[in-house]
C-alpha positions as CSV (number, residue, x, y, z in Angstrom):
1,X,4.4,-13.9,-8.0
2,X,5.3,-17.6,-7.7
3,X,6.2,-19.0,-4.3
4,X,9.8,-19.8,-5.4
5,X,10.2,-16.1,-6.5
6,X,9.0,-14.4,-3.4
7,X,11.1,-12.6,-0.8
8,X,9.7,-13.6,2.6
9,X,10.9,-10.4,4.3
10,X,9.0,-8.2,1.9
11,X,5.8,-10.2,2.7
12,X,6.5,-9.6,6.4
13,X,7.2,-5.9,5.6
14,X,3.8,-5.7,3.9
15,X,2.2,-7.4,6.9
16,X,3.8,-4.9,9.2
17,X,2.7,-2.1,6.9
18,X,-0.9,-3.1,6.8
19,X,-1.0,-3.2,10.7
20,X,0.2,0.3,10.6
21,X,-2.4,1.4,8.1
22,X,-5.2,-0.1,10.2
23,X,-3.7,1.4,13.4
24,X,-3.5,4.8,11.8
25,X,-7.2,4.8,11.0
26,X,-8.1,3.4,14.5
27,X,-6.1,6.2,16.1
28,X,-7.3,9.2,14.2
29,X,-6.2,11.8,16.6
30,X,-2.6,13.2,16.3
31,X,-0.4,11.5,18.9
32,X,3.3,10.3,19.0
33,X,2.2,6.9,17.7
34,X,0.2,8.2,14.8
35,X,2.8,10.8,13.8
36,X,5.5,8.0,13.6
37,X,3.1,5.7,11.7
38,X,2.1,8.3,9.1
39,X,5.8,9.2,8.6
40,X,6.5,6.1,6.6
41,X,3.7,3.6,6.3
42,X,2.5,4.6,2.8
43,X,6.0,5.1,1.4
44,X,6.9,1.6,2.6
45,X,4.4,0.1,0.3
46,X,5.7,2.0,-2.8
47,X,9.3,1.1,-1.9
48,X,8.3,-2.6,-1.6
49,X,6.5,-2.5,-4.9
50,X,9.5,-0.9,-6.6
51,X,11.8,-3.5,-5.1
52,X,9.6,-6.3,-6.3
53,X,9.3,-4.8,-9.9
54,X,13.1,-4.8,-10.1
55,X,13.2,-8.3,-8.6
56,X,10.8,-9.8,-11.1
57,X,12.3,-7.8,-14.0
58,X,8.9,-6.6,-15.0
59,X,10.2,-4.4,-17.9
60,X,11.1,-7.6,-19.8
61,X,7.5,-8.8,-19.9
62,X,5.2,-7.7,-22.8
63,X,2.5,-5.2,-22.4
64,X,0.0,-7.9,-23.4
65,X,1.0,-9.7,-20.1
66,X,1.5,-6.7,-17.9
67,X,-1.8,-4.8,-18.6
68,X,-4.2,-7.7,-17.8
69,X,-2.1,-8.7,-14.7
70,X,-2.0,-5.0,-13.3
71,X,-5.7,-4.5,-14.1
72,X,-6.7,-7.8,-12.4
73,X,-4.4,-7.2,-9.4
74,X,-5.2,-3.5,-8.8
75,X,-8.1,-2.1,-10.8
76,X,-10.7,-5.0,-10.3
77,X,-10.0,-5.1,-6.4
78,X,-10.5,-1.3,-6.3
79,X,-13.8,-1.4,-8.1
80,X,-14.9,-4.4,-6.0
81,X,-14.2,-3.0,-2.6
82,X,-15.4,0.5,-3.6
83,X,-18.7,-1.0,-4.7
84,X,-19.1,-3.0,-1.6
85,X,-18.4,0.1,0.6
86,X,-20.9,2.2,-1.5
87,X,-23.5,-0.3,-1.0
88,X,-23.1,-0.7,2.6
89,X,-22.8,3.1,3.0
90,X,-26.0,3.3,1.0
91,X,-27.9,1.0,3.4
92,X,-26.7,2.8,6.4
93,X,-27.7,6.3,4.9
94,X,-30.8,5.1,3.1
95,X,-28.9,5.6,-0.2
96,X,-29.0,9.4,0.5
97,X,-25.9,10.3,-1.4
98,X,-25.4,12.0,-4.7
99,X,-24.0,10.5,-7.9
100,X,-21.0,12.6,-7.6
101,X,-19.6,10.0,-5.1
102,X,-19.5,7.4,-8.0
103,X,-17.6,9.9,-10.2
104,X,-15.3,10.7,-7.4
105,X,-14.5,6.9,-7.1
106,X,-13.7,6.7,-10.8
107,X,-11.4,9.7,-10.3
108,X,-9.3,7.9,-7.5
109,X,-11.0,9.7,-4.7
110,X,-13.1,6.8,-3.4
111,X,-15.6,6.9,-0.5
112,X,-13.7,4.0,0.9
113,X,-10.7,6.4,1.3
114,X,-7.8,3.7,1.7
115,X,-8.5,2.5,-1.7
116,X,-6.9,5.6,-3.2
117,X,-3.7,3.7,-2.8
118,X,-4.7,1.0,-5.4
119,X,-5.4,3.5,-8.1
120,X,-2.4,5.5,-7.6
121,X,-0.3,2.3,-7.5
122,X,-1.6,1.2,-10.8
123,X,-0.9,4.5,-12.5
124,X,2.6,4.8,-11.0
125,X,3.6,1.2,-11.8
126,X,2.5,1.6,-15.4
127,X,4.3,4.9,-15.7
128,X,7.6,3.4,-14.4
129,X,7.3,0.4,-16.7
130,X,6.8,2.8,-19.6
131,X,9.9,4.6,-18.7
132,X,11.9,1.5,-18.3
133,X,10.8,0.2,-21.7
134,X,11.2,3.5,-23.6
135,X,13.8,5.7,-22.0
136,X,15.9,2.8,-20.5
137,X,18.6,5.4,-19.2
138,X,18.6,5.0,-15.5
139,X,19.8,8.5,-14.8
140,X,17.1,10.0,-17.0
141,X,14.5,8.0,-15.3
142,X,15.9,9.0,-11.9
143,X,15.8,12.7,-12.8
144,X,12.2,12.4,-14.2
145,X,11.0,10.9,-11.0
146,X,12.9,13.3,-8.8
147,X,11.3,16.3,-10.6
148,X,7.8,14.6,-10.2
149,X,8.6,13.9,-6.5
150,X,9.5,17.6,-5.8
151,X,6.3,19.1,-7.5
152,X,3.9,18.2,-4.5
153,X,6.6,19.2,-2.0
154,X,6.8,22.5,-3.6
155,X,3.1,22.9,-4.0
156,X,2.6,23.6,-0.2
157,X,-0.5,22.0,1.4
158,X,-3.3,22.1,-1.0
159,X,-5.4,19.5,0.8
160,X,-7.3,16.9,-1.4
161,X,-8.0,19.6,-3.9
162,X,-9.9,17.4,-6.4
163,X,-8.2,16.2,-9.5
164,X,-5.1,18.1,-8.9
165,X,-4.7,16.4,-5.5
166,X,-4.8,13.0,-7.3
167,X,-2.1,14.2,-9.7
168,X,0.1,15.3,-6.9
169,X,-0.3,12.1,-4.9
170,X,0.7,10.2,-8.0
171,X,3.9,12.4,-8.3
172,X,4.9,11.8,-4.7
173,X,4.3,8.0,-5.1
174,X,6.3,7.7,-8.3
175,X,9.3,9.1,-6.4
176,X,9.2,6.3,-3.8
177,X,8.4,3.7,-6.4
178,X,11.3,4.5,-8.6
179,X,13.7,4.6,-5.4
180,X,12.5,1.1,-4.4
181,X,13.2,-0.1,-8.0
182,X,16.8,1.3,-7.9
183,X,17.7,0.1,-4.3
184,X,16.3,-3.4,-4.9
185,X,19.8,-4.9,-5.5
186,X,21.2,-3.1,-2.4
187,X,18.2,-4.4,-0.2
188,X,18.6,-8.0,-1.4
189,X,22.3,-8.1,-0.9
190,X,22.8,-6.1,2.2
191,X,22.4,-7.2,5.9
192,X,22.4,-4.2,8.2
193,X,23.7,-4.9,11.7
194,X,21.7,-4.1,14.8
195,X,24.2,-1.5,15.9
196,X,23.2,0.5,13.0
197,X,19.5,-0.3,13.0
198,X,19.0,0.7,16.5
199,X,20.4,4.3,16.4
200,X,18.9,4.7,13.0
201,X,15.5,3.9,14.4
202,X,16.0,6.3,17.3
203,X,16.9,9.1,14.9
204,X,13.9,8.3,12.7
205,X,11.6,8.6,15.6
206,X,13.1,12.0,16.7
207,X,12.9,13.3,13.1
208,X,9.4,12.1,12.7
209,X,8.2,13.7,16.0
210,X,10.0,17.0,15.1
211,X,8.1,17.1,11.6
212,X,4.7,16.2,12.9
213,X,1.9,14.2,11.3
214,X,2.4,13.9,7.6
215,X,0.7,12.0,4.8
216,X,0.7,11.6,1.0
217,X,-3.2,11.4,0.9
218,X,-3.7,14.8,2.4
219,X,-0.5,16.1,0.8
220,X,0.8,17.2,4.2
221,X,4.6,17.2,4.3
222,X,5.6,20.0,6.5
223,X,9.4,20.0,6.2
224,X,10.1,18.3,2.8
225,X,13.6,17.1,3.8
226,X,12.4,15.5,7.1
227,X,9.4,14.1,5.4
228,X,11.6,12.4,2.7
229,X,14.1,11.2,5.3
230,X,11.5,9.6,7.5
231,X,9.6,8.1,4.6
232,X,12.8,6.3,3.2
233,X,14.5,5.7,6.5
234,X,11.4,4.3,8.3
235,X,10.6,2.1,5.4
236,X,14.1,0.6,5.0
237,X,14.4,0.1,8.8
238,X,11.2,-2.1,8.7
239,X,12.5,-4.1,5.6
240,X,16.0,-4.7,7.1
241,X,14.7,-5.5,10.5
242,X,12.3,-8.1,9.1
243,X,15.2,-9.5,7.0
244,X,17.2,-10.2,10.1
245,X,14.2,-11.5,12.1
246,X,12.0,-13.9,10.3
247,X,8.3,-13.5,11.4
248,X,6.2,-16.1,9.8
249,X,3.1,-14.5,11.1
250,X,3.8,-11.2,9.5
251,X,4.6,-13.0,6.3
252,X,1.3,-14.7,6.4
253,X,-0.4,-11.4,7.1
254,X,1.5,-9.8,4.3
255,X,-0.1,-12.2,1.8
256,X,-3.6,-11.0,2.9
257,X,-3.2,-7.3,2.8
258,X,-5.5,-6.5,0.0
259,X,-8.7,-7.5,1.7
260,X,-7.6,-5.9,4.9
261,X,-7.1,-2.7,3.0
262,X,-10.3,-2.8,1.3
263,X,-12.6,-3.7,4.2
264,X,-11.0,-2.6,7.4
265,X,-12.9,0.7,7.5
266,X,-16.2,-1.1,7.4
267,X,-15.3,-3.5,10.2
268,X,-13.8,-0.6,12.3
269,X,-17.1,1.4,11.9
270,X,-19.1,-1.8,13.0
271,X,-16.9,-2.1,16.1
272,X,-17.1,1.6,17.0
273,X,-20.7,2.5,16.1
274,X,-22.7,-0.7,16.5
275,X,-20.7,-2.6,19.2
276,X,-19.5,0.4,21.0
277,X,-15.9,-0.5,21.3
278,X,-13.8,2.5,22.5
279,X,-10.7,2.5,20.3
280,X,-9.1,5.7,21.3
281,X,-6.9,4.1,23.9
282,X,-4.2,1.7,23.5
283,X,-6.1,-1.3,24.8
284,X,-9.1,-0.6,22.7
285,X,-7.1,0.2,19.6
286,X,-5.0,-3.0,19.9
287,X,-8.2,-5.1,20.5
288,X,-9.8,-3.6,17.3
289,X,-6.6,-4.2,15.3
290,X,-6.6,-7.9,16.3
291,X,-10.3,-8.3,15.5
292,X,-10.1,-6.6,12.2
293,X,-7.1,-8.6,11.0
294,X,-8.5,-11.9,12.3
295,X,-11.9,-11.4,10.6
296,X,-10.4,-10.0,7.3
297,X,-7.7,-12.7,7.0
298,X,-10.3,-15.3,7.1
299,X,-12.4,-13.1,4.7
300,X,-9.4,-13.0,2.2
301,X,-9.1,-16.8,2.4
302,X,-12.8,-17.1,1.5
303,X,-12.5,-14.6,-1.4
304,X,-9.3,-16.4,-2.7
305,X,-11.3,-19.6,-2.7
306,X,-14.8,-18.4,-4.1
307,X,-14.3,-15.0,-5.6
308,X,-10.6,-14.8,-6.6
309,X,-11.1,-12.0,-9.0
310,X,-12.2,-9.7,-6.1
311,X,-8.6,-9.9,-4.7
312,X,-6.7,-9.9,-7.9
313,X,-6.3,-13.7,-8.3
314,X,-7.0,-16.0,-11.0
315,X,-9.1,-19.1,-10.4
316,X,-6.9,-22.1,-9.8
317,X,-7.3,-24.8,-12.4
318,X,-7.3,-28.4,-10.7
319,X,-4.8,-30.9,-11.8
320,X,-7.7,-33.2,-12.9
321,X,-9.0,-30.5,-15.2
322,X,-5.5,-30.0,-16.7
323,X,-5.1,-33.7,-17.2
324,X,-8.4,-33.8,-19.2
């Protein structure tokens, strides 16, 4: 997306979201903080993606433009970061792992677990674009996405359950993606006052704590109604809050989320297992978060400069080369 076409508050929301993703993996034990984080941090990214798809009117572009762009932006980074993780995992374990791990990665169940998001996002976005180009009727598209969204909620808690788990994650993600697409105009035009944001945030915290720790990856929803409310409400609260309060640091971080997503588990394991950093407490967890984001933001700048394909970017052509 060109700089002129960006929505800064969505960059900031992505920055806040990636902080929550990293914190959720730092604090693995269930606690009030992790319950709240997991209640909306993944839906937030799908809602943002849907909003941006509507903002850029992606359905008006041709498949010849869409497919290479989506492959470059999601599939190539998925393969790059998964390969890096498998290589490092292999060194650590003397390459004592079976070939099934490679197949799992190709089936969107990567060893580098956070990367599941990229594969599902790729499939969900292409599905929505297909519907927008072929069906076109907004109500039919909304009905299809709602049916898909309800399927994993009705399936109980099957865990990761192989390929079926991948399909159920995709169904859940499509629901949030389509919702983001359809609320895009409302989000861009609406300024929600603090006297609504504050009580809504308090209500979201209470509902999340009542429902317990949830997550699309493990297909853990508990109460489907509460899961849906918290996923949507928590995400919208972050977006509208950052629309009112501009945070350039979050905007900057939001433009470097891909490398943080792809490599933060590696850096976290180094901090925990090699350097012996205790991350269970708030002090250690926040310190780990700052170190991870600092290192990987620099790493992302390096990759954008020297290996842009790894982070879904095209190599920039210098003005001198164009003039020639």
